[in-house]
GROMACS .gro file of C-alpha atoms in nm:
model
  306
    1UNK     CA    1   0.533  -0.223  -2.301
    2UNK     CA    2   0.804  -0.457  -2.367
    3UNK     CA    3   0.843  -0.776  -2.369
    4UNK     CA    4   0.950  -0.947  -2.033
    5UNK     CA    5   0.987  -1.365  -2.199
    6UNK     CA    6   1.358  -1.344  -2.088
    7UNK     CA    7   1.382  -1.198  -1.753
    8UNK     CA    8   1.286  -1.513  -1.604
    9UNK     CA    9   1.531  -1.806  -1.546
   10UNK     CA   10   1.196  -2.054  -1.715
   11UNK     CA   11   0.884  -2.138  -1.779
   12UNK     CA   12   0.647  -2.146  -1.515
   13UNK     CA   13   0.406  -2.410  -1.489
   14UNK     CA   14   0.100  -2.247  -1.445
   15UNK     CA   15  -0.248  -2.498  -1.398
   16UNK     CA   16  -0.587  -2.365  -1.491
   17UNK     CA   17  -0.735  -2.207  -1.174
   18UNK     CA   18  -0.391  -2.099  -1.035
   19UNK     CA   19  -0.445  -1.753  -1.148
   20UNK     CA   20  -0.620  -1.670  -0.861
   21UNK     CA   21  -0.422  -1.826  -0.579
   22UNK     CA   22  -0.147  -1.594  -0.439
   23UNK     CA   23   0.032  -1.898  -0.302
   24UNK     CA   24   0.361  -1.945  -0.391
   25UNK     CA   25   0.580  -1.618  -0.434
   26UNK     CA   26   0.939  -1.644  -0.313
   27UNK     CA   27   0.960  -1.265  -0.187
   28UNK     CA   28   0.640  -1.091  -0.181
   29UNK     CA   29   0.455  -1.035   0.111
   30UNK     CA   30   0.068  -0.953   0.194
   31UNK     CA   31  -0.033  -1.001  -0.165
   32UNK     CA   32  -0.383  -1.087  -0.251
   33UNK     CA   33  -0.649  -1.053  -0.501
   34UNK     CA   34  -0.891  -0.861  -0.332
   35UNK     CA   35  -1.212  -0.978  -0.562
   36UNK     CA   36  -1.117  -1.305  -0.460
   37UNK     CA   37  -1.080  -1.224  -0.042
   38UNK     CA   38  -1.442  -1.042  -0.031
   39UNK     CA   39  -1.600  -1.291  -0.251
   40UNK     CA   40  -1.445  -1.598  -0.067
   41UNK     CA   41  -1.539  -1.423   0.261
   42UNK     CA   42  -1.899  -1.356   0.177
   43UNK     CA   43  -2.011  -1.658  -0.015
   44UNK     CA   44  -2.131  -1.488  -0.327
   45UNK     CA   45  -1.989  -1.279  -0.581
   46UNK     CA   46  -1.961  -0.903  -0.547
   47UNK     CA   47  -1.668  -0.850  -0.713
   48UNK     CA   48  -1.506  -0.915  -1.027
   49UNK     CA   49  -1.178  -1.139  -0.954
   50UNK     CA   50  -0.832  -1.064  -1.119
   51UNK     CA   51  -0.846  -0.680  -1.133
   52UNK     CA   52  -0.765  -0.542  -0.798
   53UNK     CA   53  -0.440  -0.661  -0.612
   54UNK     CA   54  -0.286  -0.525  -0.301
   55UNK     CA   55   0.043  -0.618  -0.157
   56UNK     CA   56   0.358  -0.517   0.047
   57UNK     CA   57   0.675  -0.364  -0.162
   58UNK     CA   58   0.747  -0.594  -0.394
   59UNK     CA   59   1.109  -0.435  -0.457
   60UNK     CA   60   1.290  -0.797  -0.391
   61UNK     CA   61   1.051  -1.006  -0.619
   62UNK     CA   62   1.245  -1.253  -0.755
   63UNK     CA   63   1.242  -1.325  -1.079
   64UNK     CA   64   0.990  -1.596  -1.044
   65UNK     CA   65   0.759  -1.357  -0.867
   66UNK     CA   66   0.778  -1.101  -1.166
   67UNK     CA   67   0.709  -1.312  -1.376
   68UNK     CA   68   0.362  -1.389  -1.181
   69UNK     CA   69   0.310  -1.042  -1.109
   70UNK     CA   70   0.269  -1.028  -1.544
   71UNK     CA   71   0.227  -1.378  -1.736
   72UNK     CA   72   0.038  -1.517  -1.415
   73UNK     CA   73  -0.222  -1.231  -1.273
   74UNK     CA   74  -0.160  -1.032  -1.565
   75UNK     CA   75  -0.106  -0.694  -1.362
   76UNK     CA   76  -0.008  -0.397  -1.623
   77UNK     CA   77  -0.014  -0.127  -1.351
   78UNK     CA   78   0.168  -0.114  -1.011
   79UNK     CA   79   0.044   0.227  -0.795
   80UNK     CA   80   0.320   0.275  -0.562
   81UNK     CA   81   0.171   0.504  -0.259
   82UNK     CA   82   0.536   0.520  -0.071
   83UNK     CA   83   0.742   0.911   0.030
   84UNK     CA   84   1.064   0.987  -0.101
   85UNK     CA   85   1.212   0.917   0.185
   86UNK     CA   86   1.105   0.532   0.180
   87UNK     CA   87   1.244   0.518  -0.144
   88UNK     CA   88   1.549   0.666  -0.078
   89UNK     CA   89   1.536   0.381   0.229
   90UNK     CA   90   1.504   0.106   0.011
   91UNK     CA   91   1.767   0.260  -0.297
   92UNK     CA   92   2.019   0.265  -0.006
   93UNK     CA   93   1.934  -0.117   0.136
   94UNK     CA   94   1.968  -0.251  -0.258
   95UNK     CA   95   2.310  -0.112  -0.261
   96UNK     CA   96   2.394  -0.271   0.028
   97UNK     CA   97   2.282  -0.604  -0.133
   98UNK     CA   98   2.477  -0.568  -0.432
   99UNK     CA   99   2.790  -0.605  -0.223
  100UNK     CA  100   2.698  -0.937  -0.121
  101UNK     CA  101   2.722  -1.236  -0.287
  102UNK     CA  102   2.488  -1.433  -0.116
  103UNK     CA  103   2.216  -1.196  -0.176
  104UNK     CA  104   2.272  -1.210  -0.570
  105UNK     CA  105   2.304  -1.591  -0.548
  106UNK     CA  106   1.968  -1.597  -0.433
  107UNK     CA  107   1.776  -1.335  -0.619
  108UNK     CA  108   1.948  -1.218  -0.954
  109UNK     CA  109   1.636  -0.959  -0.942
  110UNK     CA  110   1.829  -0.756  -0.780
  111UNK     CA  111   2.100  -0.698  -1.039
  112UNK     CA  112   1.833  -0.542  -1.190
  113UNK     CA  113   1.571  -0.231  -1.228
  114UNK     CA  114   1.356  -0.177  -0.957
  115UNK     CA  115   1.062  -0.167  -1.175
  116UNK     CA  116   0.934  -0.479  -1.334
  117UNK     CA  117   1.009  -0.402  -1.758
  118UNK     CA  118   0.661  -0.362  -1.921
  119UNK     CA  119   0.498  -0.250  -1.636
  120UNK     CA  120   0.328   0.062  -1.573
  121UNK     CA  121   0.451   0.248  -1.244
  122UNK     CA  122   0.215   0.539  -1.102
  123UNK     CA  123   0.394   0.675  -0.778
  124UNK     CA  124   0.187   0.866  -0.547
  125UNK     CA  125   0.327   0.964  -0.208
  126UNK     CA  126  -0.037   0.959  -0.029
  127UNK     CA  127   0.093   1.069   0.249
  128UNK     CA  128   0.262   1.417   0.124
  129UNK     CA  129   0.310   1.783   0.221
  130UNK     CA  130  -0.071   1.822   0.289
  131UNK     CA  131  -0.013   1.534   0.545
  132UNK     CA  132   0.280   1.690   0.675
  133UNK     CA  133   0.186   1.984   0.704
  134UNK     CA  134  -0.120   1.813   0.899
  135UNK     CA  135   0.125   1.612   1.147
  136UNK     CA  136   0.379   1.951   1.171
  137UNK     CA  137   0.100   2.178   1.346
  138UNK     CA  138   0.041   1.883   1.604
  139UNK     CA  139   0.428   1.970   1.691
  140UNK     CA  140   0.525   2.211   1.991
  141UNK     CA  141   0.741   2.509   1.866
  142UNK     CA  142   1.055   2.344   2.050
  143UNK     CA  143   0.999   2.007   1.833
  144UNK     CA  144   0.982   2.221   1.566
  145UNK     CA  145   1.285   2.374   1.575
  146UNK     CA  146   1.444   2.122   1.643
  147UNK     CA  147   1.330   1.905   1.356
  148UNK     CA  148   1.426   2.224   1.119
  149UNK     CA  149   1.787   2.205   1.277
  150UNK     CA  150   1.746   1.817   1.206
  151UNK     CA  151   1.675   1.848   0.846
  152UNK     CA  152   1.923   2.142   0.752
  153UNK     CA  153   2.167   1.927   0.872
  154UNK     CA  154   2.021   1.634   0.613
  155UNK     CA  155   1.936   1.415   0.932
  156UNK     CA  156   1.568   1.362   0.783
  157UNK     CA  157   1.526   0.999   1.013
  158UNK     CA  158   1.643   1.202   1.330
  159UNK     CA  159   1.396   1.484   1.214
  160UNK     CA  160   1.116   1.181   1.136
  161UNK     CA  161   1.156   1.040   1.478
  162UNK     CA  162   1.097   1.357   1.608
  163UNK     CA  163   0.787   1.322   1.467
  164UNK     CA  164   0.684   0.994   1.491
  165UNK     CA  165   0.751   1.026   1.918
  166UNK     CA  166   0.498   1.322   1.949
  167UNK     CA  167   0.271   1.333   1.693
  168UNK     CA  168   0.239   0.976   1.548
  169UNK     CA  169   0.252   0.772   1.835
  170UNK     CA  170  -0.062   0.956   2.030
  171UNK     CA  171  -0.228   0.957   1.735
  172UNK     CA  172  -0.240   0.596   1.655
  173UNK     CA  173  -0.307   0.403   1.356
  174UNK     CA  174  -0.699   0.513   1.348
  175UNK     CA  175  -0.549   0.864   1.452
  176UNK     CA  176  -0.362   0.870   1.169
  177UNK     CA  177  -0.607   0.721   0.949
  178UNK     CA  178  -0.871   1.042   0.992
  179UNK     CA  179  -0.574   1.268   0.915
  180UNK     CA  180  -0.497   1.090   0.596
  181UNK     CA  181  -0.875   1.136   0.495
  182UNK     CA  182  -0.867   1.529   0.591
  183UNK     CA  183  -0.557   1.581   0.471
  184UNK     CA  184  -0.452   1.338   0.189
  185UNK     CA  185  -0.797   1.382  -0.025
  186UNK     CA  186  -0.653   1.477  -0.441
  187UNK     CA  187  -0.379   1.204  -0.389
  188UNK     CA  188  -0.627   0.949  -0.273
  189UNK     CA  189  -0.819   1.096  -0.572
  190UNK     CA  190  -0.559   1.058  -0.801
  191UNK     CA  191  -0.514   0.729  -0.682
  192UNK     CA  192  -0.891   0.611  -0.728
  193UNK     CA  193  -0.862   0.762  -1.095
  194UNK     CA  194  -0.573   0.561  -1.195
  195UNK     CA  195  -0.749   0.264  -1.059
  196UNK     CA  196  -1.033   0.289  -1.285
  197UNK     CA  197  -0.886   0.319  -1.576
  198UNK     CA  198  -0.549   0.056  -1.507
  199UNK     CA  199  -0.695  -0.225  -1.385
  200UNK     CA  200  -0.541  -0.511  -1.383
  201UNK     CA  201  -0.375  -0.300  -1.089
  202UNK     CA  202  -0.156  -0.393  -0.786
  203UNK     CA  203  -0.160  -0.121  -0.514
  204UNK     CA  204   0.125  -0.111  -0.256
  205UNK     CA  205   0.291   0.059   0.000
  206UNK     CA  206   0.548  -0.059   0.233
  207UNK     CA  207   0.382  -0.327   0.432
  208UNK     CA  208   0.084  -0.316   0.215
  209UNK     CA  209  -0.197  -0.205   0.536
  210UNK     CA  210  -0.236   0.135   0.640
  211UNK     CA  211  -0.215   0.340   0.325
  212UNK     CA  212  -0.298   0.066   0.094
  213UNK     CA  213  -0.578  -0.057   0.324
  214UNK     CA  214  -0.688   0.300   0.331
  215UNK     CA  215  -0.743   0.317  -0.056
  216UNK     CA  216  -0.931  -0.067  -0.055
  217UNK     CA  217  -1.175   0.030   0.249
  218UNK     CA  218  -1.261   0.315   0.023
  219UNK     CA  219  -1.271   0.142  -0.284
  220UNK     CA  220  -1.519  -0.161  -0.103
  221UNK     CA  221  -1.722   0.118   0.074
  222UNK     CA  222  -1.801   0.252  -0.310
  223UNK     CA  223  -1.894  -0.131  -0.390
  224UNK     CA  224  -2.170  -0.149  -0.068
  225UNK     CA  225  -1.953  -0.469   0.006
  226UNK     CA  226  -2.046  -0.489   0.386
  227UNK     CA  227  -1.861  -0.396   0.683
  228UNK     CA  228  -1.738  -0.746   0.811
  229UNK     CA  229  -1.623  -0.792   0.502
  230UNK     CA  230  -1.435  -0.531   0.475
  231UNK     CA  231  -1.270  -0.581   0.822
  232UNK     CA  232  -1.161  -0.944   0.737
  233UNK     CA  233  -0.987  -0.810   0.428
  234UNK     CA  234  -0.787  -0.545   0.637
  235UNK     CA  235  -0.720  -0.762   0.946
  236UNK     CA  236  -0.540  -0.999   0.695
  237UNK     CA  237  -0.261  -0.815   0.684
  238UNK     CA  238  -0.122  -0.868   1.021
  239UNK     CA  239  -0.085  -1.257   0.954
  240UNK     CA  240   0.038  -1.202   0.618
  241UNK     CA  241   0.345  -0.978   0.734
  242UNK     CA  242   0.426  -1.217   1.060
  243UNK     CA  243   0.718  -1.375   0.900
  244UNK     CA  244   0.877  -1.015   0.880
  245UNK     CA  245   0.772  -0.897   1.200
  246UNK     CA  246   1.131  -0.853   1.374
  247UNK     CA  247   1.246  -0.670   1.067
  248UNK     CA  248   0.886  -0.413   1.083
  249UNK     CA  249   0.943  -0.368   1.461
  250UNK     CA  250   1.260  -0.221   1.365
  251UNK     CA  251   1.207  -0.019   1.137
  252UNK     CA  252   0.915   0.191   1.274
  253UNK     CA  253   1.113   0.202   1.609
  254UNK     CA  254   1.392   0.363   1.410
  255UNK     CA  255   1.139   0.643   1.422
  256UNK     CA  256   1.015   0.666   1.689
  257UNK     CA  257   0.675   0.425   1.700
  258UNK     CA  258   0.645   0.132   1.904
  259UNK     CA  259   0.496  -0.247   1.802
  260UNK     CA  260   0.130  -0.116   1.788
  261UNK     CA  261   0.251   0.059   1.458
  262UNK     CA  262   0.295  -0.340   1.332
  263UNK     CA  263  -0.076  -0.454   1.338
  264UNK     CA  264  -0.361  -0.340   1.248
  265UNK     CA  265  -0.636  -0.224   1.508
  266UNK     CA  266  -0.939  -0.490   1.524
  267UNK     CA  267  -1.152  -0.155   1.508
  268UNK     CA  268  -1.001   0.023   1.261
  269UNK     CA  269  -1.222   0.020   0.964
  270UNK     CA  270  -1.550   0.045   1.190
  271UNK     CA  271  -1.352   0.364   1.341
  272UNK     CA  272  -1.305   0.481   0.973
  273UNK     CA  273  -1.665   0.354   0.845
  274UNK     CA  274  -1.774   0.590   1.146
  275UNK     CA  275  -1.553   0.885   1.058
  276UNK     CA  276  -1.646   0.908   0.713
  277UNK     CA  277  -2.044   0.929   0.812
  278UNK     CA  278  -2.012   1.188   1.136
  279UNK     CA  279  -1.800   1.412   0.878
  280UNK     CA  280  -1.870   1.376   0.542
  281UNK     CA  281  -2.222   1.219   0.533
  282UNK     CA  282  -2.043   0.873   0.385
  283UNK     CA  283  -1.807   0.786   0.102
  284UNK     CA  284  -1.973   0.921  -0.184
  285UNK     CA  285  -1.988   1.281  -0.021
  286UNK     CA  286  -1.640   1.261   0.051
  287UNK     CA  287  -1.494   1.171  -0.220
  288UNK     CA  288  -1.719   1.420  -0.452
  289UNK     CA  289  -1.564   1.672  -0.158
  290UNK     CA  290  -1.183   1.614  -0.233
  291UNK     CA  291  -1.304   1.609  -0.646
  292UNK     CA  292  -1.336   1.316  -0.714
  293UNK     CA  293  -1.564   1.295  -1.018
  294UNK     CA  294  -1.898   1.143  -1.033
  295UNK     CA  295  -1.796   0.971  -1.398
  296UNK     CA  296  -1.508   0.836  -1.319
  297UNK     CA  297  -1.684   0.668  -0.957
  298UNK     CA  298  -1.922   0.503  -1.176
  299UNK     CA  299  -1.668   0.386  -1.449
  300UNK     CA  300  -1.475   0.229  -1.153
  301UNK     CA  301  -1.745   0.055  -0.948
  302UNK     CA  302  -1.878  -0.037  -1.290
  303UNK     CA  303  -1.561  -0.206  -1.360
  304UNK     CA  304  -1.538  -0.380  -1.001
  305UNK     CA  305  -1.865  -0.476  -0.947
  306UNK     CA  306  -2.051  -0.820  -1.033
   0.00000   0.00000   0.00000
């Protein structure tokens, strides 16, 4: 890894204790140490605090927040869970902030990488072919052609609204959810893996709660850390992401999803607790289904759990 003393503009005055308060970042949303959220929620410890992070794209970190995300929480892995064609999205929107001024006055980040030097990146589209292919049969054979025209022509957000009018938005967020545990089970493997042997990890996404929620329900279920608690964890994203809320509502109406999309359902982890039990017989048999090993589950709730 190198050595990251000089990306930052000083020193930051870090007190003893700090290291677990998220307060204070200048541009990064929904972040949280989730040891911290369970334990705090529950009254006792369950988990082991500093290791497991989750948070929304944290692209436009300032330098400031970098240099938290390392000397601060001491993360050395970031497991990005995003498609190509978000970060395509977001390669696009930093070009168009390079061409203003008042952007680069206010984060000098952003003259540079998109991945924080000295940090280890694992990128993991969760929600790839398998899903597609999952969310494509769902289509009628008209939508389908069409959305082939859509992306010949290179028109991939036309093609994705297609998608997200028909098939997404019936489905729902807990909709959606079940299909990403049919249909997504070696990434979310893959992803569980590089969690137990990375830690201190930060997980993302875009926002930070569907995908990345999906991966911590799964990870607490493995822990026995109840239900409720869970729940709180999850619902914590829709406050944490308010401030943004104009700029979410646009972009999932850009294809094709309405405000629901936003939030996060009050019943969504009991709807996915409930899944997981009618068919798989619970976490354990569902992850040992999509090969997940048995070693490498007890190496990572050994390395979670109090």
């Amino acid at each position: 890894m190198t050595d990251s003393k000089d990306s930052t503009k000083g020193s930051l005055d870090v007190q003893e204790g700090d290291i677990l308060n998220p307060a204070g970042f200048e541009n990064l949303l929904n972040f949280r140490d989730v040891g911290k959220t369970i334990n705090d929620f529950v009254g006792e410890k369950l988990m082991k605090e500093g290791l497991l992070f989750r948070s929304a794209r944290p692209d436009e970190a300032t330098l400031h927040d970098r240099s938290r995300i390392q000397k601060e929480f001491m993360i050395n892995t970031i497991i990005d869970l995003r498609t190509n064609t978000e970060h395509a999205n977001q390669k696009k929107k930093r070009e168009g902030q390079l061409q203003l001024p008042q952007e680069l006055q206010s984060n000098a980040a952003l003259l540079g990488p998109f991945e924080i030097p000295g940090v280890n990146y694992k990128l993991i589209n969760i929600n790839g072919k398998s899903f597609e292919r999952c969310l494509i049969k769902r289509l009628s054979w008209w939508s389908l052609i069409k959305m082939a025209f859509l992306m010949l022509f290179r028109q991939r957000m036309a093609a994705i609204s297609i998608m997200g009018r028909e098939v997404m938005q019936p489905r729902g967020l807990i909709g959606l959810g079940k299909d990403t545990l049919d249909a997504c089970g070696s990434e979310i493997a893959e992803t569980l893996r590089t969690i137990s042997t990375s830690q201190p990890v930060l997980i993302h996404c875009t926002q930070g709660k569907d995908r990345t929620g999906m991966i911590i329900f799964l990870v607490l279920l493995l822990l026995k850390v109840p239900i409720k608690a869970i729940t709180h964890d999850y619902l914590m994203s829709e406050g944490e992401l308010e401030v943004e809320m104009e700029e979410r509502i646009k972009e999932i109406r850009s294809i094709g999803l309405d405000e629901e999309f936003a939030g996060c359902p009050d019943a969504w982890v009991e709807e996915m607790h409930r899944y997981l039990g009618e068919r798989y017989g619970g976490v354990e048999e569902y992850l040992k289904g999509i090969g997940f090993e048995e070693g490498v589950e007890v190496r990572l709730i050994d390395g979670l759990r109090v």
